[in-house]
């Protein structure tokens, strides 16, 4: 049997001395304390809390229209001999705009007047004959039947006079229809006739609006009918203009349109509008009665606004991440109405990260 070689005493002693020296040279590791560094901000980086009210809004789109507007149609088929207004011209109610010429109407009127004169002459003759026979009846020279026949003849002639007078009135009306007058005071917005043009009965020749009274015309889906109440405040903008405007809901249809299922409503602007805004596209909101109070903060300071909104605040001189509830967003004013903050919180415009939580903040005062 073979035995393993043994270490000599000198070799074992040497190994022990090496191990002791290595142990003496190794220093124990001590973790360095994490310093809580201070973060310095300036006053412009912070926003103080304000308080306001959340208002329910119902969005809509519509247009600007004139309250008083009218169109002018031809009542007869005739030729336009003169046209006395152009697009953009101001016109008065009753002002002559078009003169039509229809020789047939002139001839009919002359014929009707002649027939009326003839029937009046016949009626006078029948009346005189009736009076003469009245005297003869009183003297006993004719029978009562003959006198009564003269009365019937006179009544028939009177009816002929009335019939011919109606014919004259119709012919006169046709002639007067050849002179077209403005139905309202306003401005011509459309002209669809030229001198020498033949127009037909019922054809629209002019459109006129009164630019002194304008209103909003819009629609809402029928399921939002509860937002429609006379006197409701409205905020809106006219396409192409950044200026915010206000109006008051004046009236609305009691029934929804059967095809679109929308309810039409109208609103009166609270300030005068430029007449050139007639027909312009409008978008806005119907404002309900304030429903809840909240804290007003800049909209752009809210983080993760679509899912779990929060803001970075300075609370008791430390950085905190505070979850909030958004009650209203006012994009045009960059303001949000929220809840969840405490009095004394200062909203930070600076975006921090999780490593900055609970760090002390010093605020450098502006000089």
C-alpha atoms as one frame of an Amber mdcrd trajectory, in Angstrom:
protein
   0.000   0.000   0.000   1.266   3.444  -0.940   1.000   6.432   1.466   0.470
  10.149   0.408   3.530  12.297   0.867   3.553  14.377   4.046   4.373  18.091
   4.218   7.373  18.977   6.165   6.993  21.212   9.197   8.810  24.064   7.459
   6.439  23.958   4.476   3.340  23.974   6.664   4.724  26.884   8.638   5.361
  28.865   5.439   1.765  28.395   4.203   0.298  29.571   7.532   2.450  32.730
   7.504   1.252  33.592   3.918  -2.396  33.178   4.857  -1.977  35.427   7.913
  -0.276  38.153   5.847  -3.038  38.084   3.187  -5.717  38.390   5.872  -3.980
  41.351   7.459  -3.693  43.243   4.149  -7.519  42.983   3.261  -9.487  46.019
   4.539 -13.217  45.745   5.428 -15.606  47.571   2.950 -17.953  50.153   4.454
 -20.876  51.532   2.397 -20.689  55.258   1.739 -23.723  57.125   2.892 -26.011
  58.429   0.133 -26.046  62.150   0.245 -29.478  63.831  -0.031 -28.461  66.560
  -2.432 -30.586  69.697  -2.460 -32.304  70.822  -5.689 -32.417  74.513  -6.429
 -35.364  76.106  -8.252 -36.312  79.669  -9.119 -39.678  81.244  -8.402 -40.681
  81.123 -12.077 -40.479  77.300 -11.955 -43.405  77.135  -9.522 -47.117  77.906
  -9.750 -49.308  78.654  -6.744 -52.760  77.053  -6.435 -55.919  78.953  -7.347
 -59.508  77.886  -6.920 -62.339  77.869  -9.472 -65.383  75.969 -10.690 -65.778
  73.141 -13.162 -68.377  73.774 -15.881 -70.003  71.059 -17.989 -69.588  71.822
 -21.687 -71.428  70.476 -24.710 -69.499  70.921 -27.954 -71.233  71.934 -31.187
 -70.526  73.205 -34.698 -72.611  75.617 -36.734 -72.526  78.826 -38.747 -73.365
  82.528 -38.630 -76.612  83.608 -40.317 -78.714  86.755 -40.652 -81.897  86.835
 -38.597 -83.749  88.624 -41.415 -83.127  87.326 -44.922 -85.309  87.012 -47.972
 -85.286  86.067 -51.631 -87.013  87.744 -54.551 -88.811  85.527 -57.093 -90.520
  86.349 -60.348 -94.294  85.802 -60.344 -94.598  85.865 -64.132 -92.697  84.733
 -67.203 -91.255  87.842 -68.826 -88.104  89.588 -70.034 -85.984  91.662 -67.663
 -85.693  95.093 -69.218 -83.640  96.603 -66.363 -81.810  95.340 -63.287 -81.037
  98.050 -60.727 -78.901  96.383 -58.027 -75.657  94.413 -57.775 -74.185  92.076
 -55.208 -73.061  94.092 -52.171 -75.470  96.982 -52.775 -77.509  98.238 -49.833
 -81.231  98.366 -50.644 -84.314  99.701 -48.883 -87.602  97.888 -48.430 -89.856
  98.667 -51.424 -86.980  99.777 -53.662 -87.400  98.720 -57.329 -84.768  96.110
 -58.235 -86.024  94.657 -61.548 -88.373  95.826 -64.260 -89.957  93.078 -66.385
 -91.715  93.555 -69.704 -94.568  91.301 -70.855 -96.584  92.605 -73.792 -99.207
  89.887 -73.335-100.020  91.205 -69.866-100.354  94.734 -71.226-102.777  93.519
 -73.900-104.806  91.494 -71.422-105.120  94.508 -69.123-106.313  96.759 -71.957
-108.842  94.154 -73.100-110.118  93.633 -69.553-110.603  97.365 -69.039-112.547
  97.643 -72.298-114.797  94.737 -71.371-115.396  96.302 -67.964-116.457  99.578
 -69.537-118.873  97.739 -71.883-120.493  95.752 -69.089-120.892  98.905 -66.990
-122.708 100.539 -69.904-124.982  97.510 -70.230-125.662  97.614 -66.494-126.618
 101.311 -66.664-128.944 100.585 -69.565-130.575  97.715 -67.652-130.987  99.948
 -64.605-132.701 102.690 -66.635-134.980 100.103 -68.259-135.946  98.744 -64.836
-136.819 102.243 -63.574-138.933 102.951 -66.667-140.870  99.719 -66.259-141.393
 100.582 -62.609-143.242 103.727 -63.669-145.251 101.803 -66.310-146.157  99.191
 -63.706-147.378 101.901 -61.359-149.574 103.332 -64.152-150.921  99.859 -65.009
-149.572  99.692 -68.537-147.436  96.507 -67.994-147.718  93.403 -65.897-145.654
  92.702 -62.779-143.996  89.763 -64.514-142.559  92.092 -67.169-141.211  94.414
 -64.454-139.640  91.573 -62.530-137.921  90.394 -65.709-136.286  93.821 -65.991
-135.037  93.438 -62.417-133.482  90.077 -63.296-131.766  91.599 -66.346-130.307
  94.393 -64.203-128.945  91.955 -61.590-127.349  89.879 -64.333-125.600  92.938
 -65.727-124.285  93.823 -62.240-122.785  90.326 -61.956-121.126  90.817 -65.343
-119.616  94.053 -64.062-118.190  92.251 -61.008-116.759  89.477 -63.195-115.098
  91.954 -65.537-113.707  93.912 -62.567-112.064  90.701 -61.288-110.517  90.176
 -64.725-109.121  93.712 -64.638-107.695  93.132 -61.159-105.956  89.941 -62.312
-104.485  91.669 -65.372-103.399  94.644 -63.239-101.727  92.320 -60.730 -99.857
  90.600 -63.569 -98.641  93.979 -64.778 -97.560  95.024 -61.266 -95.683  91.731
 -60.912 -93.419  93.045 -63.643 -92.002  95.547 -61.155 -90.020  93.662 -58.495
 -89.236  95.479 -55.247 -86.966  94.597 -52.316 -88.972  92.791 -49.597 -86.628
  93.952 -46.777 -83.942  96.513 -46.016 -80.519  94.925 -46.297 -77.665  93.999
 -48.611 -77.837  92.036 -51.855 -75.885  88.776 -51.456 -76.844  87.040 -54.709
 -78.035  88.214 -58.134 -79.228  85.694 -60.702 -80.638  87.842 -63.509 -79.219
  90.055 -66.244 -80.908  92.677 -68.476 -82.525  91.054 -71.519 -82.809  87.682
 -69.806 -86.145  85.865 -69.889 -87.177  84.719 -66.419 -89.840  82.182 -65.513
 -92.493  82.271 -62.803 -91.041  81.113 -59.480 -87.403  81.751 -60.471 -85.231
  83.280 -57.699 -83.616  86.495 -58.939 -82.139  88.129 -55.806 -81.200  87.130
 -52.263 -81.040  89.837 -49.602 -79.941  89.759 -45.946 -80.078  92.267 -43.123
 -76.494  92.388 -41.721 -77.472  94.378 -38.636 -78.903  91.322 -36.841 -76.831
  88.138 -36.871 -77.162  84.897 -34.916 -75.588  81.465 -34.499 -77.314  78.499
 -36.098 -76.196  75.034 -34.996 -77.366  71.512 -34.243 -76.981  68.967 -31.453
 -77.690  65.228 -31.443 -81.101  64.503 -29.946 -79.529  62.557 -27.051 -77.969
  65.847 -25.841 -81.276  67.730 -25.741 -80.915  68.355 -21.985 -78.122  70.837
 -22.747 -80.584  73.081 -24.608 -82.170  75.666 -22.343 -83.074  79.220 -23.265
 -80.615  81.619 -21.630 -77.698  79.160 -21.538 -74.286  80.765 -22.040 -72.270
  79.819 -25.107 -68.583  80.287 -25.908 -67.491  79.993 -29.531 -64.914  80.905
 -32.159 -65.406  81.881 -35.781 -63.233  79.978 -38.245 -60.149  81.993 -39.114
 -60.323  84.156 -35.985 -58.608  83.281 -32.664 -60.792  85.695 -30.690 -63.048
  83.925 -28.148 -66.669  85.136 -28.299 -69.790  84.550 -26.218 -73.495  84.267
 -27.004 -76.804  83.418 -25.321 -78.986  80.530 -26.441 -82.233  82.163 -27.608
 -84.432  79.390 -29.048 -84.414  75.816 -30.335 -86.634  73.452 -32.256 -88.957
  71.302 -30.121 -88.484  68.351 -32.500 -85.425  66.558 -33.860 -84.942  66.277
 -37.599 -86.305  62.908 -38.733 -83.316  62.235 -41.023 -80.330  63.469 -39.006
 -81.827  62.992 -35.506 -80.434  66.404 -34.574 -82.062  69.398 -32.899 -81.528
  72.841 -34.398 -80.903  75.772 -32.061 -80.080  79.473 -32.321 -78.054  81.848
 -30.157 -77.732  85.639 -29.994 -74.127  86.994 -29.967 -73.257  89.145 -26.971
 -71.148  91.450 -29.153 -71.600  92.845 -32.663 -70.195  90.671 -35.465 -68.637
  91.710 -38.743 -71.232  91.343 -41.542 -68.570  89.497 -43.549 -68.849  86.635
 -41.041 -72.268  85.620 -42.437 -71.989  81.983 -43.486 -68.714  81.456 -41.572
 -68.114  78.128 -39.791 -68.390  78.215 -35.992 -67.357  75.799 -33.263 -68.014
  76.223 -29.564 -69.516  74.909 -26.339 -72.793  75.289 -24.492 -71.918  76.035
 -20.864 -74.027  74.430 -18.157 -74.452  75.713 -14.606 -71.193  75.309 -12.585
 -71.261  71.809 -11.113 -68.137  71.430  -8.973 -65.386  73.496  -7.398 -61.748
  72.625  -7.857 -58.147  73.780  -8.006 -56.893  75.670 -11.052 -53.479  74.676
 -12.384 -51.718  75.021 -15.766 -52.811  72.227 -18.069 -49.275  71.635 -19.333
 -47.983  70.801 -15.836 -50.050  67.593 -15.686 -48.138  64.385 -16.422 -49.611
  61.165 -17.853 -52.861  63.036 -18.461 -54.590  60.250 -20.398 -54.170  57.416
 -17.869 -53.195  58.222 -14.278 -52.610  61.968 -14.147 -50.253  63.426 -11.584
 -48.222  66.576 -10.955 -44.864  67.308  -9.387 -45.304  69.586  -6.386 -43.151
  71.148  -3.724 -44.724  70.230  -0.393 -42.995  71.209   2.822 -39.842  72.027
   0.814 -39.637  68.520  -0.653 -40.391  67.090  -4.093 -43.529  64.962  -4.193
 -45.494  63.251  -6.964 -49.211  63.772  -6.272 -51.994  61.964  -8.184 -54.920
  64.206  -9.154 -58.426  63.986 -10.603 -59.140  66.193 -13.625 -62.569  67.842
 -13.476 -62.257  70.014 -16.596 -59.725  70.860 -19.292 -59.709  74.343 -20.859
 -57.307  74.033 -23.760 -57.828  77.582 -25.010 -56.710  78.965 -21.629 -54.149
  76.226 -20.764 -56.023  75.661 -17.485 -57.257  72.505 -15.788 -59.714  72.242
 -12.891 -58.496  69.408 -10.629 -58.797  67.947  -7.155 -56.318  66.125  -4.920
 -53.879  68.883  -3.996 -53.362  70.450  -0.573 -53.246  74.059   0.486 -49.696
  75.323   0.300 -48.675  73.006  -2.540 -46.640  74.664  -5.260 -46.933  73.140
  -8.728 -43.597  72.598 -10.437 -43.172  73.393 -14.109 -39.963  71.344 -13.987
 -40.335  67.622 -14.645 -38.543  65.373 -12.142 -38.034  61.604 -11.947 -38.421
  58.984  -9.226 -34.849  59.500  -8.007 -35.802  63.069  -7.047 -38.645  62.053
  -4.721 -38.460  63.528  -1.205 -35.372  65.587  -1.997 -35.130  68.969  -0.355
 -35.746  71.995  -2.544 -34.403  75.495  -2.117 -36.111  78.317  -3.945 -33.979
  81.152  -5.177 -35.809  84.412  -4.833 -35.758  86.663  -7.901 -33.828  89.876
  -7.384
